[in-house]
Coordinates of C-alpha atoms and ligand atoms in Angstrom, one line a residue:
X22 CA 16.2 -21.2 -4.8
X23 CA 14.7 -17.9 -3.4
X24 CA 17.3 -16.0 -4.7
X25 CA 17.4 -17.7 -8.4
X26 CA 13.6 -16.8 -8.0
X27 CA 14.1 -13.2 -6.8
X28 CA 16.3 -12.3 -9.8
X29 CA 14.0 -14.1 -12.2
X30 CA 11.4 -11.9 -10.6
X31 CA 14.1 -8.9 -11.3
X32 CA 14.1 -9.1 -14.5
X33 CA 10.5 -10.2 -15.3
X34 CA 9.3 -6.2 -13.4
X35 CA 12.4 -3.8 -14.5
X36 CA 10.2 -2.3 -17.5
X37 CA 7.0 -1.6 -14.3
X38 CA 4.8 -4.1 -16.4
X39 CA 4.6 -7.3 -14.6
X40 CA 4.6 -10.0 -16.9
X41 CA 2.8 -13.2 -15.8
X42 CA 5.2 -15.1 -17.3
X43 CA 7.2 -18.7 -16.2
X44 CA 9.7 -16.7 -14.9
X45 CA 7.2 -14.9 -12.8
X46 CA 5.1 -17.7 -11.8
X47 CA 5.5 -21.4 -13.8
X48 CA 2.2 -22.1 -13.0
X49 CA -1.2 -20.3 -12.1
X50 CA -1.8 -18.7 -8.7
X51 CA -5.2 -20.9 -8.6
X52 CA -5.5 -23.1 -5.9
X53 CA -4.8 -24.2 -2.4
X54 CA -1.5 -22.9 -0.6
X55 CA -0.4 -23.9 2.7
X56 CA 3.3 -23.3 4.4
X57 CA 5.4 -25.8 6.9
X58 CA 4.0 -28.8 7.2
X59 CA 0.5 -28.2 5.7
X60 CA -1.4 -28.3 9.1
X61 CA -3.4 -25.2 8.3
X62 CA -5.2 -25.4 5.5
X63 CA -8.3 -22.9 4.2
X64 CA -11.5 -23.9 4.3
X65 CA -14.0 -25.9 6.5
X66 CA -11.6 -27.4 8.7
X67 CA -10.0 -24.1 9.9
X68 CA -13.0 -21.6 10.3
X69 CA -17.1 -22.2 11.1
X70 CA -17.8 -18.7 10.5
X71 CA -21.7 -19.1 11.2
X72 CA -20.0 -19.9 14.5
X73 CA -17.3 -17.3 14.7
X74 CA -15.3 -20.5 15.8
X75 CA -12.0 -22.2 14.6
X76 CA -10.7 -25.5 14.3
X77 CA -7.2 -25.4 15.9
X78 CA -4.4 -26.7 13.6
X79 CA -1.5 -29.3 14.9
X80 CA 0.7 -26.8 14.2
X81 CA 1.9 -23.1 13.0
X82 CA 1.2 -21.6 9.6
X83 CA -0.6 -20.1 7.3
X84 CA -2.6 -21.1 4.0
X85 CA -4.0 -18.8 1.3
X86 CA -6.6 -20.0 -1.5
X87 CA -7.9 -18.6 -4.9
X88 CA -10.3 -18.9 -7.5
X89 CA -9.7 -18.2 -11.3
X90 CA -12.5 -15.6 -11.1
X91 CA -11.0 -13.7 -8.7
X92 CA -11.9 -14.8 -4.7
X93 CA -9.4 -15.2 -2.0
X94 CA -9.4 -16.8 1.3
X95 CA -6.8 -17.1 4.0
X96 CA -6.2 -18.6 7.1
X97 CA -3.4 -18.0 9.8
X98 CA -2.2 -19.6 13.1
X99 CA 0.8 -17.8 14.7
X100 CA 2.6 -17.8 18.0
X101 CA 5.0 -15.0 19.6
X102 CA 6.2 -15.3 22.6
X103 CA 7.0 -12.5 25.1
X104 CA 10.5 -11.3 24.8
X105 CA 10.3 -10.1 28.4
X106 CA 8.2 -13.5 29.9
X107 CA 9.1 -16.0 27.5
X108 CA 6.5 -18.0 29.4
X109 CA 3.3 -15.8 27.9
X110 CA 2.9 -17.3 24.6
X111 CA 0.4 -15.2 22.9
X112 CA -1.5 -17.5 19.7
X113 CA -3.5 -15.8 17.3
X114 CA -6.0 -17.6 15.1
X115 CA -7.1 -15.4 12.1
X116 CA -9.6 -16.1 8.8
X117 CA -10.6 -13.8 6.2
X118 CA -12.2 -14.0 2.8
X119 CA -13.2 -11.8 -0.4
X120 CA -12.1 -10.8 -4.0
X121 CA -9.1 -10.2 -5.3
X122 CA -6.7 -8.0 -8.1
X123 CA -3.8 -9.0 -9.9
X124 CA -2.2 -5.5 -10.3
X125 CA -0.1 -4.8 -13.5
X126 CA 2.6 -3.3 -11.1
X127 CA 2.9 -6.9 -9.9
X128 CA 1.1 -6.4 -6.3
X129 CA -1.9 -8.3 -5.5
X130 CA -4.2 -6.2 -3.6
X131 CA -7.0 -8.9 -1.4
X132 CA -10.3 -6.7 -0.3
X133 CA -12.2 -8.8 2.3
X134 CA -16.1 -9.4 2.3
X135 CA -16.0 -7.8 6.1
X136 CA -16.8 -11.1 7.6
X137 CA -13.1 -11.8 8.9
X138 CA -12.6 -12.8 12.2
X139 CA -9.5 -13.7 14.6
X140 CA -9.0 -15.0 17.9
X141 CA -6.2 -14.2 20.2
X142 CA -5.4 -16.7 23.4
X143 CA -2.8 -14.6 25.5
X144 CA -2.5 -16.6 29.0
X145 CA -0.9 -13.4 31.2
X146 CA -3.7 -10.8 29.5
X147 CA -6.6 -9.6 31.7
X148 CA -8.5 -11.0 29.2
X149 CA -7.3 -14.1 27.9
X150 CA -9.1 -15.1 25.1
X151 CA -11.1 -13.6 23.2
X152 CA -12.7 -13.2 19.3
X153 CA -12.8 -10.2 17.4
X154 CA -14.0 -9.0 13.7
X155 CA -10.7 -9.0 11.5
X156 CA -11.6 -6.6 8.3
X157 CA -8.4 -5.5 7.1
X158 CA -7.4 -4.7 3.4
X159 CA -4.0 -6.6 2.4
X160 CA -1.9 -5.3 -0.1
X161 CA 1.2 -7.8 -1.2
X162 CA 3.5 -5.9 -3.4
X163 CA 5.1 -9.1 -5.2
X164 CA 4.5 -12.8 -5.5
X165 CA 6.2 -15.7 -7.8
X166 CA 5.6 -19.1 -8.3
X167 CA 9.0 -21.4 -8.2
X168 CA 9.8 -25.1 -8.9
X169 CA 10.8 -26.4 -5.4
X170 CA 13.0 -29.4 -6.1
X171 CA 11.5 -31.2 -2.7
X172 CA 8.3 -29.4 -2.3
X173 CA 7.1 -28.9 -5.5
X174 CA 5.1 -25.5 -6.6
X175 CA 5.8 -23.6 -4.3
X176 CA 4.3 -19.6 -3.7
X177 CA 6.1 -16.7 -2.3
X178 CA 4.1 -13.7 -1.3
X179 CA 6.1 -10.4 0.1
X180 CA 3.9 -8.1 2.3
X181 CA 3.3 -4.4 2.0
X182 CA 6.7 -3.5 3.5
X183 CA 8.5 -6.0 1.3
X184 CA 8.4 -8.6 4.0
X185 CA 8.4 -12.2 2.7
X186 CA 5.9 -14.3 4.0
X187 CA 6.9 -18.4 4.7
X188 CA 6.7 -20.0 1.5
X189 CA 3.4 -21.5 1.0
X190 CA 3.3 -24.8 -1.4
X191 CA 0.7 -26.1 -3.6
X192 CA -2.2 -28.1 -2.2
X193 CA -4.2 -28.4 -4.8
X194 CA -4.7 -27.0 -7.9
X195 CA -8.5 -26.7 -6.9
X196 CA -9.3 -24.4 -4.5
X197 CA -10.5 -25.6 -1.0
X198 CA -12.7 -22.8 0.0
X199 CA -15.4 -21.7 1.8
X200 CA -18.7 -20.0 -0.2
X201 CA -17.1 -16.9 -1.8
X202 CA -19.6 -14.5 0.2
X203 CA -20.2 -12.6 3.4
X204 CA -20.9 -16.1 5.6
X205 CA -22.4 -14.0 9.0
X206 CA -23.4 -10.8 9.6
X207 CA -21.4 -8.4 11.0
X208 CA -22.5 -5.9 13.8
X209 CA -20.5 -2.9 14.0
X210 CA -19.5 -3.8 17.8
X211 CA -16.8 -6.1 18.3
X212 CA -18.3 -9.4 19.4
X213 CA -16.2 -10.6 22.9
X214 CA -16.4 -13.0 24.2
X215 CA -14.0 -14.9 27.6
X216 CA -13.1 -17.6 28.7
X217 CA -9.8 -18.9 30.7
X218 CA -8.9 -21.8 28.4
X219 CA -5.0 -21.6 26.9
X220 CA -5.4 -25.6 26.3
X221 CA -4.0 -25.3 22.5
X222 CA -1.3 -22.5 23.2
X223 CA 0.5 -24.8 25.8
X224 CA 0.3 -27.7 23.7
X225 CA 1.9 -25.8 20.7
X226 CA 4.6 -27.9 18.7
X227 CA 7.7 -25.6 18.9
X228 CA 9.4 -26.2 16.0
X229 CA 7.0 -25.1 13.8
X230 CA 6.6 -22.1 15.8
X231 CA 10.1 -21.3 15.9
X232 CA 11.2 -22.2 12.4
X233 CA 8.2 -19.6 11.5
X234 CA 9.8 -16.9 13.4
X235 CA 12.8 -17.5 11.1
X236 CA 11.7 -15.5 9.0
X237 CA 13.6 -13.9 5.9
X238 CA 13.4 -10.5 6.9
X239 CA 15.6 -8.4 5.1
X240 CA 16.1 -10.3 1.9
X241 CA 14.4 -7.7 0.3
X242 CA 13.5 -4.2 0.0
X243 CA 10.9 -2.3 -1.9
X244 CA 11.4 1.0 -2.5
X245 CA 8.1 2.0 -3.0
X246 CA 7.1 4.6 -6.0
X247 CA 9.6 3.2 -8.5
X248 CA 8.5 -0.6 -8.0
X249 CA 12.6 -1.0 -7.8
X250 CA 13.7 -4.1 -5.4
X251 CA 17.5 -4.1 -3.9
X252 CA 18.7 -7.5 -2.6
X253 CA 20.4 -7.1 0.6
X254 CA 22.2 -10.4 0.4
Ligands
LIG1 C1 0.8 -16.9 -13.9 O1 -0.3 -16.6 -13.1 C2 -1.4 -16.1 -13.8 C3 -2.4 -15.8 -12.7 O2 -2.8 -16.9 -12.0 C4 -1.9 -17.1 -14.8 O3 -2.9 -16.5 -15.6 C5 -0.8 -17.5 -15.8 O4 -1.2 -18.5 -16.7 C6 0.4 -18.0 -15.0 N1 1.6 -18.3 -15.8 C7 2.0 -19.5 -16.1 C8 3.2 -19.7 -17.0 O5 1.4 -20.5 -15.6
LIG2 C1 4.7 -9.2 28.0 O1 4.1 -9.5 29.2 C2 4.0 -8.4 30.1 C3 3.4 -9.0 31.4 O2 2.1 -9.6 31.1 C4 3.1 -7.3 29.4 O3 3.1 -6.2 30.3 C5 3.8 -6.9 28.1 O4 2.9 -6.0 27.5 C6 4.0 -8.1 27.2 N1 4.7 -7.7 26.0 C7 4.3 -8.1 24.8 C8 5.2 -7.6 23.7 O5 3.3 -8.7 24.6
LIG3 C1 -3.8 -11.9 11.9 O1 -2.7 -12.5 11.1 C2 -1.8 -11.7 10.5 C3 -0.8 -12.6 9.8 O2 -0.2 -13.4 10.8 C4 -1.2 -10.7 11.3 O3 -0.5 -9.7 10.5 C5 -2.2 -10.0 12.2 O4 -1.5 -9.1 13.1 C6 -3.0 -11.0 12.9 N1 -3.8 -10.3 13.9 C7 -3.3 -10.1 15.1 C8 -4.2 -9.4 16.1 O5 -2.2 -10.5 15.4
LIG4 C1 0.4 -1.5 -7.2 O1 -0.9 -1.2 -7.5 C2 -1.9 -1.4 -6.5 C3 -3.2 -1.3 -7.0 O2 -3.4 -0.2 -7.9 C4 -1.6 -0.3 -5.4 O3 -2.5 -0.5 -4.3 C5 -0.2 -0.6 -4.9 O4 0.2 0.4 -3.9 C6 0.8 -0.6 -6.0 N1 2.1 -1.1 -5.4 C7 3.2 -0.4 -5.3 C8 4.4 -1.1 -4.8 O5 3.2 0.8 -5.6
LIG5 C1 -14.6 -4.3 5.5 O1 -13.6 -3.7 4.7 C2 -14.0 -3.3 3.4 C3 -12.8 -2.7 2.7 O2 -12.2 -1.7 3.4 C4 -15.1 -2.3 3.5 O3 -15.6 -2.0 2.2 C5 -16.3 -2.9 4.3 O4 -17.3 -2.0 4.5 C6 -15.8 -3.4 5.7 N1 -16.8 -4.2 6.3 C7 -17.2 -4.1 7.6 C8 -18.3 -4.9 8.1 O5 -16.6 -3.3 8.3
LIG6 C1 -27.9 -11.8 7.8 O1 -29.1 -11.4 8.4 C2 -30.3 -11.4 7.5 C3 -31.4 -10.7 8.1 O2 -31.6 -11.2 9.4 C4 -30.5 -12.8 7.0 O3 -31.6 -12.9 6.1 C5 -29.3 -13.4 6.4 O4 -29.5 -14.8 6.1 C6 -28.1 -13.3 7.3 N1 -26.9 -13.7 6.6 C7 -26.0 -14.6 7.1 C8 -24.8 -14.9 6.2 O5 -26.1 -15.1 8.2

């Protein structure tokens, strides 16, 4: 399905024009998008920024949100585990917000309002939890929307480097967001703060996390300048 998908995509940006077509997407990027099993979904129930707090998620994954007049939100929950002491599983909990551009080379390009922030639980680190500003510019060099015949609409984003991101399938056609602006004030200091709690990395399901690290690395390649993709398949 992918694949079909990929070469639709192909063919939609040979002529360096993206056309936002039903080939490219079949329906509008608006809305609520959430990967795996839908556990982590944008909006009130994953971040309290006022708080700088999170809601933890029964599980893995990652769900992005936008507005028709061009706002974005995301929220993340990942796990790696240490390759060397498979015991240290490091989770990360990340949130971010702004605006949004739907490039005519195809990329979307998300600027955030600067009031991102991320936790990160590692149980062997000498500091083992603790929250931090997250203000990072994300660039996603090409998207499509398919017809999943199980899962419905279903969004494919591909990072910077070409990397695909899990699918991510429609929530709603709505968008569950927080307010579209800065929610807390940002010092230029990182806020720390520690505590010794690893509670919600231990009870991690593990098949969520591992069908995440599954990932479908490889299927594609960018090469960047001439907006030309190769399948490696
Ligand atoms: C494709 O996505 C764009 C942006 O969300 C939207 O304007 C357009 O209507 C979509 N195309 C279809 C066929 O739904
Ligand atoms: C794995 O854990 C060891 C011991 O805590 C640490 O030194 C190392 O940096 C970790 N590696 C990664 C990739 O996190
Ligand atoms: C926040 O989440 C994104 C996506 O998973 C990831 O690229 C980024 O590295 C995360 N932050 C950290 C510190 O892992
Ligand atoms: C597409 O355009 C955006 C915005 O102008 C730019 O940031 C990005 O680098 C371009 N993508 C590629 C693959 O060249
Ligand atoms: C966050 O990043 C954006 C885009 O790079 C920048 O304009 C803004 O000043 C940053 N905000 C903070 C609080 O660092
Ligand atoms: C940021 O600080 C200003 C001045 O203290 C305050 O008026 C404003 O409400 C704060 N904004 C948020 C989002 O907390």
């Amino acid at each position: 399905m992918i694949f079909t998908s990929l070469l639709l995509l192909l063919a939609t940006s040979a002529h360096g024009q993206t056309l936002y077509d039903a080939a490219h997407n079949i329906t509008a990027i608006t809305g609520t998008w959430s990967s795996g099993s839908q556990n982590v979904i944008t909006g009130a129930g994953f971040a309290t920024p006022s708080q700088e707090a999170f809601t933890y998620p029964k599980t893995t994954g990652m769900s992005y949100s936008f507005t028709a007049d061009g706002y974005y939100e995301i929220a993340r929950y990942r796990m790696t585990s240490n390759g060397t002491v498979p015991t240290c599983i490091t989770g990360v909990m990340n949130w971010s917000h702004g605006t949004y551009v739907l490039a005519s080379n195809g990329s979307i390009v998300m600027t955030p309002f600067g009031d991102g922030y991320q936790q990160i639980q590692d149980p062997c680190a000498a500091i083992s939890n603790f929250i931090e500003n997250y203000n990072y510019t994300e660039l996603y060099v090409l998207w499509n929307i398919y017809q999943d015949p199980v899962k419905g609409y279903t969004l494919q984003l591909y990072q910077f480097d070409g990397t695909p991101l899990p699918p991510q399938y429609l929530v709603s056609t709505s968008p569950n967001m927080l307010p579209t602006q800065a929610l807390r004030n940002v010092s230029t200091t990182t806020t720390t703060t520690t505590t010794v709690q690893n509670a919600v990395v231990v009870n991690a399901n593990a098949g969520e996390r591992r069908w995440e690290a599954a990932s479908l690395t490889g299927l594609l390649t960018v090469i960047s300048g001439f907006g030309l993709v190769s399948l490696l398949l």
